[in-house]
Short mmCIF file of C-alpha atoms in Angstrom, two decimals:
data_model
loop_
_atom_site.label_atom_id
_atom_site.label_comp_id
_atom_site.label_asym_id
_atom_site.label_seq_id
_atom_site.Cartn_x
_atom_site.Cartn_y
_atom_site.Cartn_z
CA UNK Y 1 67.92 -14.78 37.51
CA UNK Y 2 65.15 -13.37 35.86
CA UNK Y 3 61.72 -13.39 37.17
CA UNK Y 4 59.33 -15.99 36.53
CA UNK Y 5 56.06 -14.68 34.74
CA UNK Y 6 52.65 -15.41 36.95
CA UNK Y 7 50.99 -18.89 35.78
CA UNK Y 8 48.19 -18.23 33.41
CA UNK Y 9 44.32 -19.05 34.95
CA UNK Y 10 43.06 -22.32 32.97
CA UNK Y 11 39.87 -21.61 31.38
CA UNK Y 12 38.66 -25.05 32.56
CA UNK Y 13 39.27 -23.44 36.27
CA UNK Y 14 37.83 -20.33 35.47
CA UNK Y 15 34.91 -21.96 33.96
CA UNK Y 16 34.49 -23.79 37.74
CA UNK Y 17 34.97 -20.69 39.75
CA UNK Y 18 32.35 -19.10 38.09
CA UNK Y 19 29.98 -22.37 38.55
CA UNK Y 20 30.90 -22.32 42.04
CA UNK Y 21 30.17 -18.67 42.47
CA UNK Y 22 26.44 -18.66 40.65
CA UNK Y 23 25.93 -21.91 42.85
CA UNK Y 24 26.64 -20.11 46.28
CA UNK Y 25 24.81 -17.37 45.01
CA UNK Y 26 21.97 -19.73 44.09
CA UNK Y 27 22.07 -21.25 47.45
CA UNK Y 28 21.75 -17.51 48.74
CA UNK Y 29 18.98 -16.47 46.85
CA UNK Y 30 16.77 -19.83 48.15
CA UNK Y 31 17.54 -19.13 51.32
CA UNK Y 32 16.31 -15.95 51.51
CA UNK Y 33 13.35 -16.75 49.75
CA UNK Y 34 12.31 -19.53 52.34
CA UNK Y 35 11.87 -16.36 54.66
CA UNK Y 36 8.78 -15.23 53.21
CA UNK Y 37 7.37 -18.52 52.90
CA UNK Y 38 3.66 -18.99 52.05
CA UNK Y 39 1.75 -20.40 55.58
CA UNK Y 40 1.17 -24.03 55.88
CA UNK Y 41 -1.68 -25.81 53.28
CA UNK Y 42 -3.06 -27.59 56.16
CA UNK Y 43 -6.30 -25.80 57.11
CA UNK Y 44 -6.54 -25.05 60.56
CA UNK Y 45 -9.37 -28.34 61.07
CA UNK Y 46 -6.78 -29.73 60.18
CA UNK Y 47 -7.76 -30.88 55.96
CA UNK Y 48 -4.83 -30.25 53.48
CA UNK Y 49 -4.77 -28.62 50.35
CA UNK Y 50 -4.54 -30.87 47.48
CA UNK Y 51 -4.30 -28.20 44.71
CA UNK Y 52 -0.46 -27.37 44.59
CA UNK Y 53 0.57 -30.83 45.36
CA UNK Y 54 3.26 -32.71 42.59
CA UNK Y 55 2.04 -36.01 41.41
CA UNK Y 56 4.13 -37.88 43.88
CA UNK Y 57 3.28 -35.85 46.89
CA UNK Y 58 -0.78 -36.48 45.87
CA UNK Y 59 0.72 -40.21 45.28
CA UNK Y 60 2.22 -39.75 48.86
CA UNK Y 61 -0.70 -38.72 51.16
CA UNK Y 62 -2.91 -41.18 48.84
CA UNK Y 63 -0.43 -43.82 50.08
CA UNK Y 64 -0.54 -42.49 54.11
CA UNK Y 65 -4.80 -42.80 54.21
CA UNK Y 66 -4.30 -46.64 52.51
CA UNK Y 67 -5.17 -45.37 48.93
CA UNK Y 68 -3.59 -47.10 45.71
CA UNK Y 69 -1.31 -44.77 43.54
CA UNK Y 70 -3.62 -45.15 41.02
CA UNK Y 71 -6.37 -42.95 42.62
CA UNK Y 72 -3.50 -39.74 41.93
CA UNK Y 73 -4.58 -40.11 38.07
CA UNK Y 74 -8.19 -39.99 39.16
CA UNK Y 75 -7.55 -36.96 41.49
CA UNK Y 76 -5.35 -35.10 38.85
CA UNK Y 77 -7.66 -35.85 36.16
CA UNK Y 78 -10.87 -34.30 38.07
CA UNK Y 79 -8.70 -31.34 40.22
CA UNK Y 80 -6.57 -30.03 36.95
CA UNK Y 81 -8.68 -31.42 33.80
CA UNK Y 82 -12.51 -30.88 34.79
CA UNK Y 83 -11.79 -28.03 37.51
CA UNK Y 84 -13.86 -30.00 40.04
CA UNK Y 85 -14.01 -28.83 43.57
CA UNK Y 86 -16.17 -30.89 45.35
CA UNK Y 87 -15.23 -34.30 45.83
CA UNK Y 88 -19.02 -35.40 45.70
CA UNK Y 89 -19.17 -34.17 42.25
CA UNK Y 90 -15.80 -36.41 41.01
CA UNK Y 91 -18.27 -39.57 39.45
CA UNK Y 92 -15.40 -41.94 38.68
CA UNK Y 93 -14.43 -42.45 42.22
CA UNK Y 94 -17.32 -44.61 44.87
CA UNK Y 95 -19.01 -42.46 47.41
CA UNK Y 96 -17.44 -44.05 50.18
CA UNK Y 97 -13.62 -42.56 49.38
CA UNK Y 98 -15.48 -39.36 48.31
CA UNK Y 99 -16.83 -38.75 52.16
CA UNK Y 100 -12.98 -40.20 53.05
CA UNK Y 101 -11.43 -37.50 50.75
CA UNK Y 102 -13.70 -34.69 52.21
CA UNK Y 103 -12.79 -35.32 55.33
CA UNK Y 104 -9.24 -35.22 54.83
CA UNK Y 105 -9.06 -32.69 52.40
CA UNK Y 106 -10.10 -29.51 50.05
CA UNK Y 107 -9.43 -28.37 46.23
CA UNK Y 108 -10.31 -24.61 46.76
CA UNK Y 109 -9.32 -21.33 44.93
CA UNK Y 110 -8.42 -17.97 46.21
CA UNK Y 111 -11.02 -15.94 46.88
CA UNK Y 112 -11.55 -13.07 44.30
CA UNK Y 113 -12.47 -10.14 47.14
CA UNK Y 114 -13.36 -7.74 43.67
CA UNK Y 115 -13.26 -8.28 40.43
CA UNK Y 116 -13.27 -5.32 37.94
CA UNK Y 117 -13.28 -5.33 34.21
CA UNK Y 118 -12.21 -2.74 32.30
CA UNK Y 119 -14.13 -0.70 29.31
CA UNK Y 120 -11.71 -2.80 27.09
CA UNK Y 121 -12.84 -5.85 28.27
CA UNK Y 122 -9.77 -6.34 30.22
CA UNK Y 123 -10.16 -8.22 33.84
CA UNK Y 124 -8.20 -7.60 37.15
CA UNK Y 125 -9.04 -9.56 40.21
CA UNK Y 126 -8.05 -9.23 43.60
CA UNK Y 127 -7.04 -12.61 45.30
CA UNK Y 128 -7.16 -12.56 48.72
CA UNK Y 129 -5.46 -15.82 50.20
CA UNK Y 130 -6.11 -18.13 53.81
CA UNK Y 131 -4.05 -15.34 55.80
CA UNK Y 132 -6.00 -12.28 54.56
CA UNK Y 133 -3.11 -11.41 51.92
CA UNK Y 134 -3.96 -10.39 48.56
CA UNK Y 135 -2.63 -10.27 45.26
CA UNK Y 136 -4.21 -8.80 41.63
CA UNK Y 137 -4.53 -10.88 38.62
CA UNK Y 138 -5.17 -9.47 35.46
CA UNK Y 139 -6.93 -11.14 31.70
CA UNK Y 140 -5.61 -9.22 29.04
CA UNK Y 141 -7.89 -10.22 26.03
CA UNK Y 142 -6.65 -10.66 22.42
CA UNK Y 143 -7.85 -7.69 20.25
CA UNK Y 144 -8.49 -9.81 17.18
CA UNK Y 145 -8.87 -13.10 17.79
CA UNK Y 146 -11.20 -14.78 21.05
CA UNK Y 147 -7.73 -15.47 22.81
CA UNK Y 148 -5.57 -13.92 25.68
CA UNK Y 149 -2.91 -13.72 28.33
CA UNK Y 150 -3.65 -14.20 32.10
CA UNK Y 151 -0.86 -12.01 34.09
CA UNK Y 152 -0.16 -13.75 37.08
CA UNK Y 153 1.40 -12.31 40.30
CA UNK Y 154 4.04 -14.81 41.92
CA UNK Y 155 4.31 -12.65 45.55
CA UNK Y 156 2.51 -10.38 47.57
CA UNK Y 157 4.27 -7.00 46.90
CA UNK Y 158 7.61 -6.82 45.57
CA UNK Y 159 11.39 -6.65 47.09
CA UNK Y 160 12.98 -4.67 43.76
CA UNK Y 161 11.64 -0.80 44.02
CA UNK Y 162 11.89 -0.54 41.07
CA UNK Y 163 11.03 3.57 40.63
CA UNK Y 164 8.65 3.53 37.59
CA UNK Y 165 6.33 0.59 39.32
CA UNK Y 166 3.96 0.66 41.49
CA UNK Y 167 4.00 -2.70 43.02
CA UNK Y 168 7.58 -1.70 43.88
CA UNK Y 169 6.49 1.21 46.41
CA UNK Y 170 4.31 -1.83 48.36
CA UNK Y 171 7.20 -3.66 49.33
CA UNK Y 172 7.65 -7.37 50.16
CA UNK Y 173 4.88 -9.26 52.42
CA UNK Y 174 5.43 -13.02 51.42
CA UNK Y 175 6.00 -15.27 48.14
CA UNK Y 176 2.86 -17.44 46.95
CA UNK Y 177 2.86 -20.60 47.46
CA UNK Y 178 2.48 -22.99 44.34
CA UNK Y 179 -1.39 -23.56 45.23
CA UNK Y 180 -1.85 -20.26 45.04
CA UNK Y 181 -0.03 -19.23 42.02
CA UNK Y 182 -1.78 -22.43 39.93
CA UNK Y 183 -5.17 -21.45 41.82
CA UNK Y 184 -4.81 -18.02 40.10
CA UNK Y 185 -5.18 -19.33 36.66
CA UNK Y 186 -7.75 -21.74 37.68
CA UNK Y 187 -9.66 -19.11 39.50
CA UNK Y 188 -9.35 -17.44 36.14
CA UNK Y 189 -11.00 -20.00 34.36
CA UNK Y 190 -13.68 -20.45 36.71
CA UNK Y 191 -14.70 -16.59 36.15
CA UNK Y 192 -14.60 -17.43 32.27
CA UNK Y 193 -16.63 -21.14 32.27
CA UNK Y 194 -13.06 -22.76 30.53
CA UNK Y 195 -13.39 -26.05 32.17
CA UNK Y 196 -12.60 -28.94 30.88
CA UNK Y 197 -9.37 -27.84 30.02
CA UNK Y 198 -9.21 -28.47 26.03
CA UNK Y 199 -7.21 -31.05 24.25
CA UNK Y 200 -4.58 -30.70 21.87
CA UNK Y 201 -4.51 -27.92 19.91
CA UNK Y 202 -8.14 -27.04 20.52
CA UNK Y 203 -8.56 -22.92 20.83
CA UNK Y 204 -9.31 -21.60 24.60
CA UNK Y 205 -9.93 -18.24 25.75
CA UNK Y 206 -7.40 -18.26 28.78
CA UNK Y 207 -4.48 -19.41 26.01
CA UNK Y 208 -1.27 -17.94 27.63
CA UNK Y 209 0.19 -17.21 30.74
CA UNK Y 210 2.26 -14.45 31.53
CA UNK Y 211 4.58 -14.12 34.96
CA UNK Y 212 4.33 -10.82 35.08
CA UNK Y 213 2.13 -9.91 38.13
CA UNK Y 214 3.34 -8.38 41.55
CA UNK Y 215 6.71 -9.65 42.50
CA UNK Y 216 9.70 -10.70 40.89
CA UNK Y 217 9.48 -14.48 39.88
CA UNK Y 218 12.55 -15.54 39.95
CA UNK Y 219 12.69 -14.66 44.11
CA UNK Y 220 10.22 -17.43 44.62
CA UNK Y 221 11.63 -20.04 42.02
CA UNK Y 222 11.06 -22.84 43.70
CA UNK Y 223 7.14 -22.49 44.15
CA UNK Y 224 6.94 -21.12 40.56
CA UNK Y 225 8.57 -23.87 39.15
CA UNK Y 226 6.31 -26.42 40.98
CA UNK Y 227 3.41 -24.42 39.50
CA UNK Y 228 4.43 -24.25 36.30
CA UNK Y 229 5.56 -28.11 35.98
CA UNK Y 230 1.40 -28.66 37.05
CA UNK Y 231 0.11 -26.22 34.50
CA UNK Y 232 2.31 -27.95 31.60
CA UNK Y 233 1.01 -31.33 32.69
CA UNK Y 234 -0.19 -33.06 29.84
CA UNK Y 235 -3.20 -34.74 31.68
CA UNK Y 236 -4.52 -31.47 33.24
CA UNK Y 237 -4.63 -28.33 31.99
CA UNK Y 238 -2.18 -28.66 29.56
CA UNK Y 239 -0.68 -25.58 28.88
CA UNK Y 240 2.65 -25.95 26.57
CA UNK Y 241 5.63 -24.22 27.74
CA UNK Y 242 5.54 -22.51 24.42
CA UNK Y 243 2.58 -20.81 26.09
CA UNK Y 244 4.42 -19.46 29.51
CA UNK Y 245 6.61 -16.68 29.42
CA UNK Y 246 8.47 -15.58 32.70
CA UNK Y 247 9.35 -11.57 33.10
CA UNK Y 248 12.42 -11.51 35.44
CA UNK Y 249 14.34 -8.00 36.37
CA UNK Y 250 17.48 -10.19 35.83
CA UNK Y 251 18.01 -12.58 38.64
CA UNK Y 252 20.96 -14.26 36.89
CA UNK Y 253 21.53 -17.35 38.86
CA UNK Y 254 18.03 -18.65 38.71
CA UNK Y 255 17.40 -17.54 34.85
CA UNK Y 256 19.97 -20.65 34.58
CA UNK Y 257 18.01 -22.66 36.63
CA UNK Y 258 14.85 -21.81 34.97
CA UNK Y 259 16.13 -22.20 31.32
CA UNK Y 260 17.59 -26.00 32.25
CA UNK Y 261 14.46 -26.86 34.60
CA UNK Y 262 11.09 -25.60 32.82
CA UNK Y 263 12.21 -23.98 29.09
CA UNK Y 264 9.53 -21.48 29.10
CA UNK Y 265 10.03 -18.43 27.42
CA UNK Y 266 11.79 -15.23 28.68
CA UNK Y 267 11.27 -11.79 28.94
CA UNK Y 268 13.57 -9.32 30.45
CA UNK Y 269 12.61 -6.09 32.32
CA UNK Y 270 15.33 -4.07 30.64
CA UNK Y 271 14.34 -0.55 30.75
CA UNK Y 272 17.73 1.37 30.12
CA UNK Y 273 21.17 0.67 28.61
CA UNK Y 274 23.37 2.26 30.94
CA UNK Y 275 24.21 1.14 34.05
CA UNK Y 276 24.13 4.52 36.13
CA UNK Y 277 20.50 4.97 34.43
CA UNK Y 278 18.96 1.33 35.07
CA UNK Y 279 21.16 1.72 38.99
CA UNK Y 280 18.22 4.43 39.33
CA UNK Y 281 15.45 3.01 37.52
CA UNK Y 282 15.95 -1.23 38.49
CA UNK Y 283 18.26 -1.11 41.34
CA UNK Y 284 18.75 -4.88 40.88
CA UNK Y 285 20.93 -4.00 38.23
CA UNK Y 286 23.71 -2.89 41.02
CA UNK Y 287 24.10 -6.79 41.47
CA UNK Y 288 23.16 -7.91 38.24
CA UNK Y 289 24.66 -5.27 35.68
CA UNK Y 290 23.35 -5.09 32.11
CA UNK Y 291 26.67 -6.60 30.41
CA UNK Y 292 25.64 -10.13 32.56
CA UNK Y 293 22.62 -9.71 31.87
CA UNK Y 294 22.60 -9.59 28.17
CA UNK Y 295 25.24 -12.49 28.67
CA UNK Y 296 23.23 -14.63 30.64
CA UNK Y 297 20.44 -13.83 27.63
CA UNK Y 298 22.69 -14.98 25.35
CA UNK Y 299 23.07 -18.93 26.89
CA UNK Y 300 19.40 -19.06 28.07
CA UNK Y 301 18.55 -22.38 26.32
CA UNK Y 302 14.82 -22.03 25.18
CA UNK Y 303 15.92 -18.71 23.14
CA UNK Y 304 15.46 -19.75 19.66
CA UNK Y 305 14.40 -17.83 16.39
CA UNK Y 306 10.93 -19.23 16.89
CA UNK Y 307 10.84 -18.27 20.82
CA UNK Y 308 12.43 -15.43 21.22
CA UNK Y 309 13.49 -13.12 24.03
CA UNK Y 310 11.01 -10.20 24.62
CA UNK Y 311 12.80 -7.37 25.91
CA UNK Y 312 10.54 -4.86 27.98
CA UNK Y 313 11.33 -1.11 28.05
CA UNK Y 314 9.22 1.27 29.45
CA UNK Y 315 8.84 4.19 27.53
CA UNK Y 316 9.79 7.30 30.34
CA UNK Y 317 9.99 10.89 28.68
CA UNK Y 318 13.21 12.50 28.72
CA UNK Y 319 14.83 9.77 30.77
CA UNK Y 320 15.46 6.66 28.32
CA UNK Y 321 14.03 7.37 25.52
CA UNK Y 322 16.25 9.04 23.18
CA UNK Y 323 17.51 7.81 19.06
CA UNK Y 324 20.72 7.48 21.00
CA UNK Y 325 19.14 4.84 23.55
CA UNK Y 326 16.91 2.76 20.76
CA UNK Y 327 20.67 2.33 18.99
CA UNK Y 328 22.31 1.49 22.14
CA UNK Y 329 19.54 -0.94 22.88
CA UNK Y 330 20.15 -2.42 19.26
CA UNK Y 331 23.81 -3.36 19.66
CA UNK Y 332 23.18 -4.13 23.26
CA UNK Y 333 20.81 -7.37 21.65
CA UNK Y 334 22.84 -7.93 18.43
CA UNK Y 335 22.86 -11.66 17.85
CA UNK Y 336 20.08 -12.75 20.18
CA UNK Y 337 16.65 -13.89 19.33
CA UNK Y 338 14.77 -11.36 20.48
CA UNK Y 339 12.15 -8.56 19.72
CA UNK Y 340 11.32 -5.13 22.08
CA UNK Y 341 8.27 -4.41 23.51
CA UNK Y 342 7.92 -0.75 24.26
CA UNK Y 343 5.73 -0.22 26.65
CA UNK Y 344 3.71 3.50 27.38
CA UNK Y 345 4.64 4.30 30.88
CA UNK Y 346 1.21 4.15 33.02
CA UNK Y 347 0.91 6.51 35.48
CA UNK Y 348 0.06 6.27 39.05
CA UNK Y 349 -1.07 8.28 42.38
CA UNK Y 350 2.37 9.79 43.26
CA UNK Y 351 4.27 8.64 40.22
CA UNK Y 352 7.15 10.81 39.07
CA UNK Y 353 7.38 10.00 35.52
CA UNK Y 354 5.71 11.05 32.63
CA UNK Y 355 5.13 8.82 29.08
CA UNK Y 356 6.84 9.83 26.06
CA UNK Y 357 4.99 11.45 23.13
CA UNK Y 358 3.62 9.26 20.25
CA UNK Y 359 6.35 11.07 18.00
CA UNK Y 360 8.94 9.47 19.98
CA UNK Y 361 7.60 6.25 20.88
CA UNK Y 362 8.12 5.64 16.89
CA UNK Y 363 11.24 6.75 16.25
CA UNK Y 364 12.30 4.70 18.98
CA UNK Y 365 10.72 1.96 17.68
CA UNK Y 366 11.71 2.21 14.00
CA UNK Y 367 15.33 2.35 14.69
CA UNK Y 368 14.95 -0.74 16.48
CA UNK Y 369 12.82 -2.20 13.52
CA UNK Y 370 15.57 -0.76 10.89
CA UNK Y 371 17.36 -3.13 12.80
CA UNK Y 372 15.59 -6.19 12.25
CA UNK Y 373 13.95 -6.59 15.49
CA UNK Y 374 10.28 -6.63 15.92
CA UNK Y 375 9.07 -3.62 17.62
CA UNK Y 376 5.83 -3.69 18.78
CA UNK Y 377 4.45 -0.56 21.05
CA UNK Y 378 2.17 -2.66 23.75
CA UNK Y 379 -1.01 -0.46 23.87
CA UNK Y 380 -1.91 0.11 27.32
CA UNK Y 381 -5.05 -1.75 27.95
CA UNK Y 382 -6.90 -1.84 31.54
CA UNK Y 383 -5.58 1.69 32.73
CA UNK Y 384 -9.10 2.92 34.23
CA UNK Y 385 -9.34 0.24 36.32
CA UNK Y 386 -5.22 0.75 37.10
CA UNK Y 387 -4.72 -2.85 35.47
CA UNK Y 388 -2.07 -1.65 32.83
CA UNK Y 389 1.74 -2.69 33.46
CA UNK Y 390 3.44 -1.51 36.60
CA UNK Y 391 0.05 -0.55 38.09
CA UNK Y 392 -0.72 -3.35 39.88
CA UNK Y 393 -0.62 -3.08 43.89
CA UNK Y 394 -2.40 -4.11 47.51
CA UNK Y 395 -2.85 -2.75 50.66
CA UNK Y 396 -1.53 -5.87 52.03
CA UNK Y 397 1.19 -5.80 54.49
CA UNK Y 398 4.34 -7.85 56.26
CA UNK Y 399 2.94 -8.36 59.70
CA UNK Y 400 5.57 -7.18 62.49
CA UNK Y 401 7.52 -9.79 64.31
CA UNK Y 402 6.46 -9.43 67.76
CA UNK Y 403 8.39 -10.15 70.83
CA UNK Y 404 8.42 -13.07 72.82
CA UNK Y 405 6.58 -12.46 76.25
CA UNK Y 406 10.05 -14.18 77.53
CA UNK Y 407 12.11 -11.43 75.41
CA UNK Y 408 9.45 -8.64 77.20
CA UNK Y 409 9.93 -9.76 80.64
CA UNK Y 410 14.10 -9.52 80.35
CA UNK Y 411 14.36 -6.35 78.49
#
């Protein structure tokens, strides 16, 4: 009798394992997050933080003090549009429900302990949040045009280690919570006088947002995406998603989740080709190798010839940046929308790496032009006051669990 050959796996199956799997592994990666939850927005007398809020939460705690929905277009209107704070100052609602919202509640931003701005006009402020943790913020400026980027950090210190960063040798204290990462930008705009927010296509200093701060966004997705979905709001500050790009390390499962949920744009923090190299340099990439990477690139839904893909590679002498690399980076992208931003390593106390020369920062890049990719090398900008990319960092720290007196008195 002869042997029967092994059924063939139906694609359609296949195609449901593999759902199944990034859906577990979705599931994981939430979980986990929820363990470094931001604390509680209720103050400790006992008023809650509005800023942070959906529309149908604010609708929701309107509802529970005997409040129409109506008043959350009011509230949004004054909290997101105008940048009020102080509930006395919001004219369209009576002074009776004024005193009733101040007693209930606060619209606040994180305080900005120091604020520094660099000899090229470039901005980095320290947040410090309710619990005493901090995070840095930085306003890159435009260098032509009265325009700029506001880099926004989406945790306090970072889980990846990532070797050539400096956030990464911090380590992970918490994730912000959506107040605080929208209260960055608005804290932002309080430094620079940009309230009201302007209306269609009206120019504004504070134009763009970029997640790419301390922390790795796509470990605190679900406060992220709450953030971003207030910032795009239409009736407050208005920022298009065309405006918002996300860096991730790679964080496959939720770069899914993000394309399908928000469309903002992407950026990947490549910063090798080979997988023994970026083990080294992004150990994320021991879960997440480059080949699914560059897949999971490839299906990201916003990615378009109009918004494409940014790439970011560090430039690190001798270690990834050789004619050999910029090719292997080349066919590595072949097909995607994308363009490469090579970035000047930026040194920092105890860093190991040095930056490559000028002479090979362009060959790199023009092989990757030849190519037909934009190329631009990102000048550093904020450096003396250790703004630049990968610089950023806190002294703040994960407080230790402590025992339980119950745990003390049985040991």
């Amino acid at each position: 009798m002869s042997a029967v050959p092994p059924p063939y796996a139906s694609p359609v199956r296949e195609a449901a394992s593999a759902a199944a799997l990034t859906d577990d592994e979705r599931s994981r990666i939430l979980a986990k997050s929820a363990q470094f939850a931001p604390p509680s927005a209720v103050l400790p007398d006992g008023r809650r933080e509005l800023v942070g809020l959906s529309r149908e939460e604010l609708t929701e705690i309107l509802l529970e003090i005997g409040e129409k929905p109506f008043r959350t277009k009011q509230l949004w209107h004054w909290i997101y549009h105008q940048g009020v704070t102080d509930f006395s100052r919001m004219s369209s609602i009576a002074k009776p429900l004024q005193e009733k919202l101040a007693e209930r509640f606060v619209v606040s931003r994180p305080q900005a302990a120091t604020v520094q701005t660099s000899s090229d006009e470039t901005r980095k402020f320290l947040f410090r949040f309710r619990d005493g943790q901090e995070a840095e913020t930085v306003y890159i400026p435009d260098r032509r045009e009265d325009r700029g980027a506001v880099c926004i950090s989406s945790q306090v210190g970072c889980t990846l280690s990532c070797t050539f960063c400096h956030t990464g040798t911090q380590g992970l204290v918490r994730n912000l919570g959506a107040a605080e990462i929208v209260g960055q930008f608005m804290a932002a705009r309080d430094s620079y006088g940009e309230w009201p927010s302007p209306k269609g296509e009206t120019p504004r200093l504070l134009s763009t947002i970029v997640l790419m701060g301390m922390g790795e966004p796509l470990y605190n997705y679900e406060n992220i995406a709450k953030a971003m979905k207030i910032i795009m709001d239409g009736e407050g500050i208005g920022l298009s998603r065309r405006r918002i790009t996300l860096s991730t390390s790679g964080v496959i499962p939720m770069m899914d989740q993000c394309g399908d949920e928000l469309g903002i744009n992407l950026a990947i923090s490549l910063h090798a080709v080979r997988d023994d190299l970026r083990d080294e340099l992004v150990p994320l990439n021991r879960k997440y190798p480059i080949a699914d990477l560059i897949a999971a690139c490839r299906r990201y839904p916003a990615a378009s010839n109009a918004r494409r893909i940014t790439f970011e590679y560090i430039m690190l002498r001798g270690v990834n940046d050789s004619e050999a690399d910029a090719r292997e980076l080349v066919r590595l992208i072949a097909g995607i929308p994308a363009k490469v931003n090579l970035i000047p390593f930026n040194p920092w106390p105890g860093s190991r790496f040095q930056p490559s020369t000028r002479e090979q920062l362009d060959r790199f890049a023009n092989i990757v032009m030849d190519a037909g990719f934009a190329s631009p090398i990102r000048m550093p900008r904020g450096r003396d006051i250790l703004a630049a990319c990968g610089q950023l960092r806190t002294e703040s720290q994960r407080a230790r669990r402590q025992p339980s007196p119950t745990a003390v008195e049985g040991a």
